Amino acid sequence: MSDFIDFYEVLGIARSATGEEIKSAWKKLVCEWHPDTVTDAAKKAAYDQKCALINEAKDTLLKDRARYDEKLQYHAQAGEREAAARAANAARARRASAARAEQARQAEAARAERERREAADRAARSEAARKKLIRERVLRVVIAAWAIVYLALTPKLVTTNLPFGWSDSPDNTFFTIAAVLVLAVALPMFGAMTKVFEFEIPSKRFGMAVVIVACQGVTVFVLLVLAPLIAFLWALLKIVLLILALLFVALIFLS
């Protein structure tokens, strides 16, 4: 297709040119490119080729113009098809390049998001570990402080008077009741507290310390708070019963 020559361009005429216009253009070009007008051998050969092309263009357009025009139109359409194909290929290449760029962008965005989530997870785990360590340290300090307080309260505990005929010092019955209270109330409450405050018992030894503290807390509550309260309520009840008895006697005599 690239070897096809447009004879209209060779003669410098329009495709609608008449036969006379073709001849006139041919005569002008032949005079201009005739080999006899030059003496240099190299130029003479070039002029010879150009003059032969001009003659071929004139002969073709005057003798077989219709057939040549069909070939010219076919080659023009083929050129258009080739240009359209090149444009389509270029468009496909651009779309493929854009798709690859988009895939690369999405992959980079996914990688950045994955790294961000991993960093956030590491930060969250680090923060959770830090808070857990703080809670454990606070709990250890509380247990140590309680141990000091409990040791200071020991003399008071062993001399507390218990109501209802209990002995002057904690006996086996009291400790049995205290143990039941611990198992029934303190431990479930402690388990609930561990969930509320989100801390775990770091070791069995530490867990035993917590259980002992719970038992001690129940002991202190029973001896220093509950026992005096029961004694007070029992004394108040006896006073109320005495007042009711006096009122009953008064009602009998007054009636």
PDB file of N, CA and C in Angstrom, residues 91-191:
ATOM      1  N   ALA A  91      -5.647   2.994  21.535  1.00  0.00           N
ATOM      2  CA  ALA A  91      -6.647   3.136  22.596  1.00  0.00           C
ATOM      3  C   ALA A  91      -6.620   1.933  23.531  1.00  0.00           C
ATOM      4  N   ARG A  92      -6.504   0.715  22.925  1.00  0.00           N
ATOM      5  CA  ARG A  92      -6.419  -0.485  23.768  1.00  0.00           C
ATOM      6  C   ARG A  92      -5.171  -0.445  24.646  1.00  0.00           C
ATOM      7  N   ALA A  93      -4.067   0.010  24.065  1.00  0.00           N
ATOM      8  CA  ALA A  93      -2.830   0.097  24.849  1.00  0.00           C
ATOM      9  C   ALA A  93      -2.986   1.089  25.994  1.00  0.00           C
ATOM     10  N   ARG A  94      -3.661   2.228  25.702  1.00  0.00           N
ATOM     11  CA  ARG A  94      -3.889   3.211  26.770  1.00  0.00           C
ATOM     12  C   ARG A  94      -4.786   2.641  27.859  1.00  0.00           C
ATOM     13  N   ARG A  95      -5.857   1.915  27.432  1.00  0.00           N
ATOM     14  CA  ARG A  95      -6.750   1.316  28.432  1.00  0.00           C
ATOM     15  C   ARG A  95      -6.023   0.268  29.266  1.00  0.00           C
ATOM     16  N   ALA A  96      -5.197  -0.552  28.591  1.00  0.00           N
ATOM     17  CA  ALA A  96      -4.439  -1.564  29.332  1.00  0.00           C
ATOM     18  C   ALA A  96      -3.465  -0.912  30.304  1.00  0.00           C
ATOM     19  N   SER A  97      -2.813   0.161  29.845  1.00  0.00           N
ATOM     20  CA  SER A  97      -1.889   0.873  30.730  1.00  0.00           C
ATOM     21  C   SER A  97      -2.631   1.487  31.910  1.00  0.00           C
ATOM     22  N   ALA A  98      -3.815   2.070  31.615  1.00  0.00           N
ATOM     23  CA  ALA A  98      -4.614   2.651  32.698  1.00  0.00           C
ATOM     24  C   ALA A  98      -5.079   1.571  33.673  1.00  0.00           C
ATOM     25  N   ALA A  99      -5.468   0.392  33.121  1.00  0.00           N
ATOM     26  CA  ALA A  99      -5.903  -0.707  33.992  1.00  0.00           C
ATOM     27  C   ALA A  99      -4.754  -1.185  34.876  1.00  0.00           C
ATOM     28  N   ARG A 100      -3.555  -1.304  34.285  1.00  0.00           N
ATOM     29  CA  ARG A 100      -2.396  -1.710  35.093  1.00  0.00           C
ATOM     30  C   ARG A 100      -2.079  -0.673  36.162  1.00  0.00           C
ATOM     31  N   ALA A 101      -2.186   0.598  35.775  1.00  0.00           N
ATOM     32  CA  ALA A 101      -1.931   1.659  36.758  1.00  0.00           C
ATOM     33  C   ALA A 101      -2.957   1.614  37.883  1.00  0.00           C
ATOM     34  N   GLU A 102      -4.242   1.354  37.517  1.00  0.00           N
ATOM     35  CA  GLU A 102      -5.289   1.269  38.543  1.00  0.00           C
ATOM     36  C   GLU A 102      -5.065   0.069  39.450  1.00  0.00           C
ATOM     37  N   GLN A 103      -4.687  -1.072  38.849  1.00  0.00           N
ATOM     38  CA  GLN A 103      -4.387  -2.249  39.664  1.00  0.00           C
ATOM     39  C   GLN A 103      -3.227  -1.984  40.609  1.00  0.00           C
ATOM     40  N   ALA A 104      -2.194  -1.315  40.092  1.00  0.00           N
ATOM     41  CA  ALA A 104      -1.052  -0.985  40.950  1.00  0.00           C
ATOM     42  C   ALA A 104      -1.473  -0.041  42.071  1.00  0.00           C
ATOM     43  N   ARG A 105      -2.350   0.931  41.725  1.00  0.00           N
ATOM     44  CA  ARG A 105      -2.822   1.866  42.754  1.00  0.00           C
ATOM     45  C   ARG A 105      -3.636   1.144  43.822  1.00  0.00           C
ATOM     46  N   GLN A 106      -4.537   0.242  43.369  1.00  0.00           N
ATOM     47  CA  GLN A 106      -5.340  -0.507  44.324  1.00  0.00           C
ATOM     48  C   GLN A 106      -4.473  -1.416  45.190  1.00  0.00           C
ATOM     49  N   ALA A 107      -3.464  -2.048  44.563  1.00  0.00           N
ATOM     50  CA  ALA A 107      -2.560  -2.903  45.334  1.00  0.00           C
ATOM     51  C   ALA A 107      -1.796  -2.089  46.369  1.00  0.00           C
ATOM     52  N   GLU A 108      -1.354  -0.911  45.967  1.00  0.00           N
ATOM     53  CA  GLU A 108      -0.631  -0.042  46.909  1.00  0.00           C
ATOM     54  C   GLU A 108      -1.550   0.420  48.036  1.00  0.00           C
ATOM     55  N   ALA A 109      -2.806   0.769  47.667  1.00  0.00           N
ATOM     56  CA  ALA A 109      -3.765   1.184  48.693  1.00  0.00           C
ATOM     57  C   ALA A 109      -4.067   0.036  49.653  1.00  0.00           C
ATOM     58  N   ALA A 110      -4.232  -1.192  49.097  1.00  0.00           N
ATOM     59  CA  ALA A 110      -4.487  -2.355  49.952  1.00  0.00           C
ATOM     60  C   ALA A 110      -3.295  -2.626  50.868  1.00  0.00           C
ATOM     61  N   ARG A 111      -2.087  -2.501  50.314  1.00  0.00           N
ATOM     62  CA  ARG A 111      -0.888  -2.713  51.143  1.00  0.00           C
ATOM     63  C   ARG A 111      -0.804  -1.672  52.260  1.00  0.00           C
ATOM     64  N   ALA A 112      -1.076  -0.403  51.904  1.00  0.00           N
ATOM     65  CA  ALA A 112      -1.037   0.656  52.918  1.00  0.00           C
ATOM     66  C   ALA A 112      -2.099   0.426  53.989  1.00  0.00           C
ATOM     67  N   GLU A 113      -3.316   0.008  53.564  1.00  0.00           N
ATOM     68  CA  GLU A 113      -4.384  -0.262  54.535  1.00  0.00           C
ATOM     69  C   GLU A 113      -4.025  -1.439  55.424  1.00  0.00           C
ATOM     70  N   ARG A 114      -3.423  -2.494  54.821  1.00  0.00           N
ATOM     71  CA  ARG A 114      -3.007  -3.653  55.616  1.00  0.00           C
ATOM     72  C   ARG A 114      -1.939  -3.255  56.635  1.00  0.00           C
ATOM     73  N   GLU A 115      -0.974  -2.462  56.203  1.00  0.00           N
ATOM     74  CA  GLU A 115       0.061  -2.013  57.136  1.00  0.00           C
ATOM     75  C   GLU A 115      -0.535  -1.132  58.229  1.00  0.00           C
ATOM     76  N   ARG A 116      -1.531  -0.298  57.853  1.00  0.00           N
ATOM     77  CA  ARG A 116      -2.169   0.558  58.859  1.00  0.00           C
ATOM     78  C   ARG A 116      -2.905  -0.281  59.899  1.00  0.00           C
ATOM     79  N   ARG A 117      -3.647  -1.321  59.416  1.00  0.00           N
ATOM     80  CA  ARG A 117      -4.363  -2.184  60.359  1.00  0.00           C
ATOM     81  C   ARG A 117      -3.390  -2.943  61.254  1.00  0.00           C
ATOM     82  N   GLU A 118      -2.299  -3.447  60.656  1.00  0.00           N
ATOM     83  CA  GLU A 118      -1.317  -4.168  61.463  1.00  0.00           C
ATOM     84  C   GLU A 118      -0.698  -3.252  62.513  1.00  0.00           C
ATOM     85  N   ALA A 119      -0.386  -2.017  62.117  1.00  0.00           N
ATOM     86  CA  ALA A 119       0.170  -1.063  63.083  1.00  0.00           C
ATOM     87  C   ALA A 119      -0.841  -0.749  64.180  1.00  0.00           C
ATOM     88  N   ALA A 120      -2.128  -0.589  63.776  1.00  0.00           N
ATOM     89  CA  ALA A 120      -3.165  -0.320  64.777  1.00  0.00           C
ATOM     90  C   ALA A 120      -3.335  -1.506  65.721  1.00  0.00           C
ATOM     91  N   ASP A 121      -3.283  -2.734  65.171  1.00  0.00           N
ATOM     92  CA  ASP A 121      -3.391  -3.926  66.018  1.00  0.00           C
ATOM     93  C   ASP A 121      -2.220  -4.013  66.987  1.00  0.00           C
ATOM     94  N   ARG A 122      -1.010  -3.735  66.482  1.00  0.00           N
ATOM     95  CA  ARG A 122       0.155  -3.760  67.381  1.00  0.00           C
ATOM     96  C   ARG A 122       0.028  -2.708  68.476  1.00  0.00           C
ATOM     97  N   ALA A 123      -0.436  -1.513  68.090  1.00  0.00           N
ATOM     98  CA  ALA A 123      -0.607  -0.455  69.087  1.00  0.00           C
ATOM     99  C   ALA A 123      -1.673  -0.837  70.107  1.00  0.00           C
ATOM    100  N   ALA A 124      -2.787  -1.453  69.609  1.00  0.00           N
ATOM    101  CA  ALA A 124      -3.853  -1.860  70.527  1.00  0.00           C
ATOM    102  C   ALA A 124      -3.361  -2.940  71.486  1.00  0.00           C
ATOM    103  N   ARG A 125      -2.608  -3.934  70.945  1.00  0.00           N
ATOM    104  CA  ARG A 125      -2.074  -4.978  71.827  1.00  0.00           C
ATOM    105  C   ARG A 125      -1.089  -4.399  72.840  1.00  0.00           C
ATOM    106  N   SER A 126      -0.270  -3.469  72.382  1.00  0.00           N
ATOM    107  CA  SER A 126       0.686  -2.840  73.299  1.00  0.00           C
ATOM    108  C   SER A 126      -0.032  -2.051  74.382  1.00  0.00           C
ATOM    109  N   GLU A 127      -1.085  -1.311  73.979  1.00  0.00           N
ATOM    110  CA  GLU A 127      -1.845  -0.539  74.964  1.00  0.00           C
ATOM    111  C   GLU A 127      -2.578  -1.455  75.932  1.00  0.00           C
ATOM    112  N   ALA A 128      -3.151  -2.561  75.410  1.00  0.00           N
ATOM    113  CA  ALA A 128      -3.839  -3.515  76.287  1.00  0.00           C
ATOM    114  C   ALA A 128      -2.862  -4.147  77.274  1.00  0.00           C
ATOM    115  N   ALA A 129      -1.668  -4.507  76.787  1.00  0.00           N
ATOM    116  CA  ALA A 129      -0.666  -5.088  77.685  1.00  0.00           C
ATOM    117  C   ALA A 129      -0.234  -4.078  78.745  1.00  0.00           C
ATOM    118  N   ARG A 130      -0.092  -2.809  78.335  1.00  0.00           N
ATOM    119  CA  ARG A 130       0.307  -1.778  79.303  1.00  0.00           C
ATOM    120  C   ARG A 130      -0.767  -1.586  80.377  1.00  0.00           C
ATOM    121  N   LYS A 131      -2.041  -1.518  79.944  1.00  0.00           N
ATOM    122  CA  LYS A 131      -3.124  -1.355  80.916  1.00  0.00           C
ATOM    123  C   LYS A 131      -3.231  -2.566  81.839  1.00  0.00           C
ATOM    124  N   LYS A 132      -3.043  -3.768  81.268  1.00  0.00           N
ATOM    125  CA  LYS A 132      -3.093  -4.975  82.085  1.00  0.00           C
ATOM    126  C   LYS A 132      -1.999  -4.952  83.140  1.00  0.00           C
ATOM    127  N   LEU A 133      -0.793  -4.538  82.744  1.00  0.00           N
ATOM    128  CA  LEU A 133       0.317  -4.465  83.695  1.00  0.00           C
ATOM    129  C   LEU A 133       0.016  -3.459  84.795  1.00  0.00           C
ATOM    130  N   ILE A 134      -0.570  -2.318  84.417  1.00  0.00           N
ATOM    131  CA  ILE A 134      -0.920  -1.311  85.427  1.00  0.00           C
ATOM    132  C   ILE A 134      -1.953  -1.858  86.399  1.00  0.00           C
ATOM    133  N   ARG A 135      -2.993  -2.557  85.854  1.00  0.00           N
ATOM    134  CA  ARG A 135      -4.027  -3.112  86.741  1.00  0.00           C
ATOM    135  C   ARG A 135      -3.434  -4.146  87.691  1.00  0.00           C
ATOM    136  N   GLU A 136      -2.539  -4.988  87.180  1.00  0.00           N
ATOM    137  CA  GLU A 136      -1.924  -5.998  88.041  1.00  0.00           C
ATOM    138  C   GLU A 136      -1.082  -5.345  89.127  1.00  0.00           C
ATOM    139  N   ARG A 137      -0.345  -4.302  88.760  1.00  0.00           N
ATOM    140  CA  ARG A 137       0.465  -3.614  89.768  1.00  0.00           C
ATOM    141  C   ARG A 137      -0.406  -2.954  90.822  1.00  0.00           C
ATOM    142  N   VAL A 138      -1.503  -2.325  90.366  1.00  0.00           N
ATOM    143  CA  VAL A 138      -2.423  -1.702  91.326  1.00  0.00           C
ATOM    144  C   VAL A 138      -3.013  -2.753  92.255  1.00  0.00           C
ATOM    145  N   LEU A 139      -3.396  -3.910  91.696  1.00  0.00           N
ATOM    146  CA  LEU A 139      -3.964  -4.971  92.517  1.00  0.00           C
ATOM    147  C   LEU A 139      -2.942  -5.492  93.518  1.00  0.00           C
ATOM    148  N   ARG A 140      -1.696  -5.610  93.102  1.00  0.00           N
ATOM    149  CA  ARG A 140      -0.652  -6.052  94.035  1.00  0.00           C
ATOM    150  C   ARG A 140      -0.471  -5.039  95.167  1.00  0.00           C
ATOM    151  N   VAL A 141      -0.493  -3.748  94.808  1.00  0.00           N
ATOM    152  CA  VAL A 141      -0.359  -2.714  95.842  1.00  0.00           C
ATOM    153  C   VAL A 141      -1.535  -2.763  96.804  1.00  0.00           C
ATOM    154  N   VAL A 142      -2.746  -2.959  96.263  1.00  0.00           N
ATOM    155  CA  VAL A 142      -3.930  -3.037  97.124  1.00  0.00           C
ATOM    156  C   VAL A 142      -3.829  -4.233  98.068  1.00  0.00           C
ATOM    157  N   ILE A 143      -3.393  -5.375  97.543  1.00  0.00           N
ATOM    158  CA  ILE A 143      -3.258  -6.564  98.393  1.00  0.00           C
ATOM    159  C   ILE A 143      -2.211  -6.333  99.474  1.00  0.00           C
ATOM    160  N   ALA A 144      -1.082  -5.720  99.088  1.00  0.00           N
ATOM    161  CA  ALA A 144      -0.045  -5.447 100.088  1.00  0.00           C
ATOM    162  C   ALA A 144      -0.549  -4.485 101.153  1.00  0.00           C
ATOM    163  N   ALA A 145      -1.272  -3.427 100.722  1.00  0.00           N
ATOM    164  CA  ALA A 145      -1.820  -2.480 101.693  1.00  0.00           C
ATOM    165  C   ALA A 145      -2.836  -3.155 102.597  1.00  0.00           C
ATOM    166  N   TRP A 146      -3.652  -4.036 102.017  1.00  0.00           N
ATOM    167  CA  TRP A 146      -4.636  -4.739 102.830  1.00  0.00           C
ATOM    168  C   TRP A 146      -3.963  -5.646 103.851  1.00  0.00           C
ATOM    169  N   ALA A 147      -2.873  -6.274 103.436  1.00  0.00           N
ATOM    170  CA  ALA A 147      -2.159  -7.136 104.384  1.00  0.00           C
ATOM    171  C   ALA A 147      -1.685  -6.347 105.593  1.00  0.00           C
ATOM    172  N   ILE A 148      -1.190  -5.125 105.341  1.00  0.00           N
ATOM    173  CA  ILE A 148      -0.746  -4.278 106.456  1.00  0.00           C
ATOM    174  C   ILE A 148      -1.925  -3.915 107.349  1.00  0.00           C
ATOM    175  N   VAL A 149      -3.045  -3.523 106.732  1.00  0.00           N
ATOM    176  CA  VAL A 149      -4.236  -3.163 107.515  1.00  0.00           C
ATOM    177  C   VAL A 149      -4.738  -4.358 108.309  1.00  0.00           C
ATOM    178  N   TYR A 150      -4.728  -5.539 107.679  1.00  0.00           N
ATOM    179  CA  TYR A 150      -5.236  -6.729 108.360  1.00  0.00           C
ATOM    180  C   TYR A 150      -4.368  -7.085 109.561  1.00  0.00           C
ATOM    181  N   LEU A 151      -3.058  -6.966 109.385  1.00  0.00           N
ATOM    182  CA  LEU A 151      -2.169  -7.227 110.522  1.00  0.00           C
ATOM    183  C   LEU A 151      -2.426  -6.238 111.651  1.00  0.00           C
ATOM    184  N   ALA A 152      -2.708  -4.983 111.290  1.00  0.00           N
ATOM    185  CA  ALA A 152      -3.000  -3.989 112.323  1.00  0.00           C
ATOM    186  C   ALA A 152      -4.319  -4.272 113.023  1.00  0.00           C
ATOM    187  N   LEU A 153      -5.275  -4.883 112.327  1.00  0.00           N
ATOM    188  CA  LEU A 153      -6.592  -5.174 112.913  1.00  0.00           C
ATOM    189  C   LEU A 153      -6.625  -6.502 113.650  1.00  0.00           C
ATOM    190  N   THR A 154      -5.574  -7.293 113.544  1.00  0.00           N
ATOM    191  CA  THR A 154      -5.594  -8.622 114.156  1.00  0.00           C
ATOM    192  C   THR A 154      -5.902  -8.587 115.656  1.00  0.00           C
ATOM    193  N   PRO A 155      -5.257  -7.693 116.447  1.00  0.00           N
ATOM    194  CA  PRO A 155      -5.602  -7.667 117.890  1.00  0.00           C
ATOM    195  C   PRO A 155      -7.078  -7.392 118.135  1.00  0.00           C
ATOM    196  N   LYS A 156      -7.667  -6.518 117.334  1.00  0.00           N
ATOM    197  CA  LYS A 156      -9.087  -6.224 117.497  1.00  0.00           C
ATOM    198  C   LYS A 156      -9.938  -7.427 117.133  1.00  0.00           C
ATOM    199  N   LEU A 157      -9.527  -8.164 116.104  1.00  0.00           N
ATOM    200  CA  LEU A 157     -10.313  -9.309 115.663  1.00  0.00           C
ATOM    201  C   LEU A 157     -10.360 -10.395 116.724  1.00  0.00           C
ATOM    202  N   VAL A 158      -9.230 -10.662 117.366  1.00  0.00           N
ATOM    203  CA  VAL A 158      -9.185 -11.790 118.309  1.00  0.00           C
ATOM    204  C   VAL A 158      -9.823 -11.448 119.641  1.00  0.00           C
ATOM    205  N   THR A 159     -10.164 -10.187 119.882  1.00  0.00           N
ATOM    206  CA  THR A 159     -10.804  -9.808 121.153  1.00  0.00           C
ATOM    207  C   THR A 159     -12.238  -9.365 120.971  1.00  0.00           C
ATOM    208  N   THR A 160     -12.790  -9.528 119.773  1.00  0.00           N
ATOM    209  CA  THR A 160     -14.159  -9.086 119.515  1.00  0.00           C
ATOM    210  C   THR A 160     -15.148 -10.039 120.168  1.00  0.00           C
ATOM    211  N   ASN A 161     -16.140  -9.469 120.875  1.00  0.00           N
ATOM    212  CA  ASN A 161     -17.211 -10.267 121.479  1.00  0.00           C
ATOM    213  C   ASN A 161     -18.270 -10.557 120.428  1.00  0.00           C
ATOM    214  N   LEU A 162     -18.635 -11.824 120.296  1.00  0.00           N
ATOM    215  CA  LEU A 162     -19.624 -12.237 119.314  1.00  0.00           C
ATOM    216  C   LEU A 162     -20.971 -12.435 119.987  1.00  0.00           C
ATOM    217  N   PRO A 163     -22.058 -12.116 119.312  1.00  0.00           N
ATOM    218  CA  PRO A 163     -23.399 -12.280 119.908  1.00  0.00           C
ATOM    219  C   PRO A 163     -23.841 -13.739 119.911  1.00  0.00           C
ATOM    220  N   PHE A 164     -24.964 -13.968 120.560  1.00  0.00           N
ATOM    221  CA  PHE A 164     -25.642 -15.263 120.589  1.00  0.00           C
ATOM    222  C   PHE A 164     -24.762 -16.347 121.195  1.00  0.00           C
ATOM    223  N   GLY A 165     -23.979 -16.008 122.191  1.00  0.00           N
ATOM    224  CA  GLY A 165     -23.228 -17.034 122.899  1.00  0.00           C
ATOM    225  C   GLY A 165     -21.998 -17.515 122.206  1.00  0.00           C
ATOM    226  N   TRP A 166     -21.583 -16.830 121.118  1.00  0.00           N
ATOM    227  CA  TRP A 166     -20.341 -17.244 120.493  1.00  0.00           C
ATOM    228  C   TRP A 166     -19.177 -16.944 121.428  1.00  0.00           C
ATOM    229  N   SER A 167     -18.066 -17.594 121.228  1.00  0.00           N
ATOM    230  CA  SER A 167     -16.913 -17.406 122.109  1.00  0.00           C
ATOM    231  C   SER A 167     -16.298 -16.033 121.887  1.00  0.00           C
ATOM    232  N   ASP A 168     -15.421 -15.625 122.801  1.00  0.00           N
ATOM    233  CA  ASP A 168     -14.824 -14.297 122.708  1.00  0.00           C
ATOM    234  C   ASP A 168     -13.804 -14.178 121.584  1.00  0.00           C
ATOM    235  N   SER A 169     -13.344 -15.277 121.064  1.00  0.00           N
ATOM    236  CA  SER A 169     -12.427 -15.233 119.922  1.00  0.00           C
ATOM    237  C   SER A 169     -12.999 -16.095 118.802  1.00  0.00           C
ATOM    238  N   PRO A 170     -12.607 -15.813 117.571  1.00  0.00           N
ATOM    239  CA  PRO A 170     -13.168 -16.601 116.455  1.00  0.00           C
ATOM    240  C   PRO A 170     -12.884 -18.089 116.626  1.00  0.00           C
ATOM    241  N   ASP A 171     -13.928 -18.893 116.574  1.00  0.00           N
ATOM    242  CA  ASP A 171     -13.756 -20.334 116.731  1.00  0.00           C
ATOM    243  C   ASP A 171     -13.996 -21.030 115.401  1.00  0.00           C
ATOM    244  N   ASN A 172     -14.038 -22.373 115.453  1.00  0.00           N
ATOM    245  CA  ASN A 172     -14.198 -23.144 114.221  1.00  0.00           C
ATOM    246  C   ASN A 172     -15.531 -22.867 113.543  1.00  0.00           C
ATOM    247  N   THR A 173     -16.589 -22.673 114.367  1.00  0.00           N
ATOM    248  CA  THR A 173     -17.906 -22.397 113.785  1.00  0.00           C
ATOM    249  C   THR A 173     -17.881 -21.109 112.972  1.00  0.00           C
ATOM    250  N   PHE A 174     -17.253 -20.085 113.540  1.00  0.00           N
ATOM    251  CA  PHE A 174     -17.188 -18.805 112.837  1.00  0.00           C
ATOM    252  C   PHE A 174     -16.420 -18.942 111.520  1.00  0.00           C
ATOM    253  N   PHE A 175     -15.275 -19.616 111.585  1.00  0.00           N
ATOM    254  CA  PHE A 175     -14.486 -19.744 110.366  1.00  0.00           C
ATOM    255  C   PHE A 175     -15.199 -20.605 109.331  1.00  0.00           C
ATOM    256  N   THR A 176     -16.009 -21.564 109.790  1.00  0.00           N
ATOM    257  CA  THR A 176     -16.808 -22.346 108.842  1.00  0.00           C
ATOM    258  C   THR A 176     -17.814 -21.456 108.131  1.00  0.00           C
ATOM    259  N   ILE A 177     -18.498 -20.600 108.928  1.00  0.00           N
ATOM    260  CA  ILE A 177     -19.460 -19.666 108.330  1.00  0.00           C
ATOM    261  C   ILE A 177     -18.748 -18.703 107.374  1.00  0.00           C
ATOM    262  N   ALA A 178     -17.579 -18.211 107.815  1.00  0.00           N
ATOM    263  CA  ALA A 178     -16.824 -17.287 106.964  1.00  0.00           C
ATOM    264  C   ALA A 178     -16.417 -17.955 105.654  1.00  0.00           C
ATOM    265  N   ALA A 179     -15.990 -19.219 105.734  1.00  0.00           N
ATOM    266  CA  ALA A 179     -15.594 -19.931 104.525  1.00  0.00           C
ATOM    267  C   ALA A 179     -16.772 -20.098 103.574  1.00  0.00           C
ATOM    268  N   VAL A 180     -17.950 -20.418 104.145  1.00  0.00           N
ATOM    269  CA  VAL A 180     -19.147 -20.547 103.315  1.00  0.00           C
ATOM    270  C   VAL A 180     -19.470 -19.220 102.641  1.00  0.00           C
ATOM    271  N   LEU A 181     -19.369 -18.130 103.429  1.00  0.00           N
ATOM    272  CA  LEU A 181     -19.630 -16.813 102.850  1.00  0.00           C
ATOM    273  C   LEU A 181     -18.654 -16.498 101.712  1.00  0.00           C
ATOM    274  N   VAL A 182     -17.398 -16.864 101.916  1.00  0.00           N
ATOM    275  CA  VAL A 182     -16.395 -16.613 100.879  1.00  0.00           C
ATOM    276  C   VAL A 182     -16.738 -17.379  99.610  1.00  0.00           C
ATOM    277  N   LEU A 183     -17.048 -18.670  99.774  1.00  0.00           N
ATOM    278  CA  LEU A 183     -17.353 -19.489  98.607  1.00  0.00           C
ATOM    279  C   LEU A 183     -18.637 -19.051  97.921  1.00  0.00           C
ATOM    280  N   ALA A 184     -19.622 -18.617  98.712  1.00  0.00           N
ATOM    281  CA  ALA A 184     -20.930 -18.279  98.152  1.00  0.00           C
ATOM    282  C   ALA A 184     -20.996 -16.869  97.579  1.00  0.00           C
ATOM    283  N   VAL A 185     -20.221 -15.950  98.147  1.00  0.00           N
ATOM    284  CA  VAL A 185     -20.356 -14.545  97.770  1.00  0.00           C
ATOM    285  C   VAL A 185     -19.060 -13.966  97.218  1.00  0.00           C
ATOM    286  N   ALA A 186     -17.984 -14.103  97.984  1.00  0.00           N
ATOM    287  CA  ALA A 186     -16.750 -13.388  97.649  1.00  0.00           C
ATOM    288  C   ALA A 186     -16.162 -13.847  96.321  1.00  0.00           C
ATOM    289  N   LEU A 187     -16.047 -15.170  96.137  1.00  0.00           N
ATOM    290  CA  LEU A 187     -15.410 -15.659  94.918  1.00  0.00           C
ATOM    291  C   LEU A 187     -16.216 -15.343  93.660  1.00  0.00           C
ATOM    292  N   PRO A 188     -17.557 -15.579  93.647  1.00  0.00           N
ATOM    293  CA  PRO A 188     -18.317 -15.167  92.462  1.00  0.00           C
ATOM    294  C   PRO A 188     -18.214 -13.667  92.183  1.00  0.00           C
ATOM    295  N   MET A 189     -18.244 -12.877  93.268  1.00  0.00           N
ATOM    296  CA  MET A 189     -18.117 -11.435  93.076  1.00  0.00           C
ATOM    297  C   MET A 189     -16.746 -11.086  92.505  1.00  0.00           C
ATOM    298  N   PHE A 190     -15.716 -11.789  93.004  1.00  0.00           N
ATOM    299  CA  PHE A 190     -14.373 -11.520  92.491  1.00  0.00           C
ATOM    300  C   PHE A 190     -14.272 -11.909  91.016  1.00  0.00           C
ATOM    301  N   GLY A 191     -14.896 -13.039  90.660  1.00  0.00           N
ATOM    302  CA  GLY A 191     -14.907 -13.434  89.255  1.00  0.00           C
ATOM    303  C   GLY A 191     -15.599 -12.402  88.385  1.00  0.00           C
TER     304      GLY A 191
END
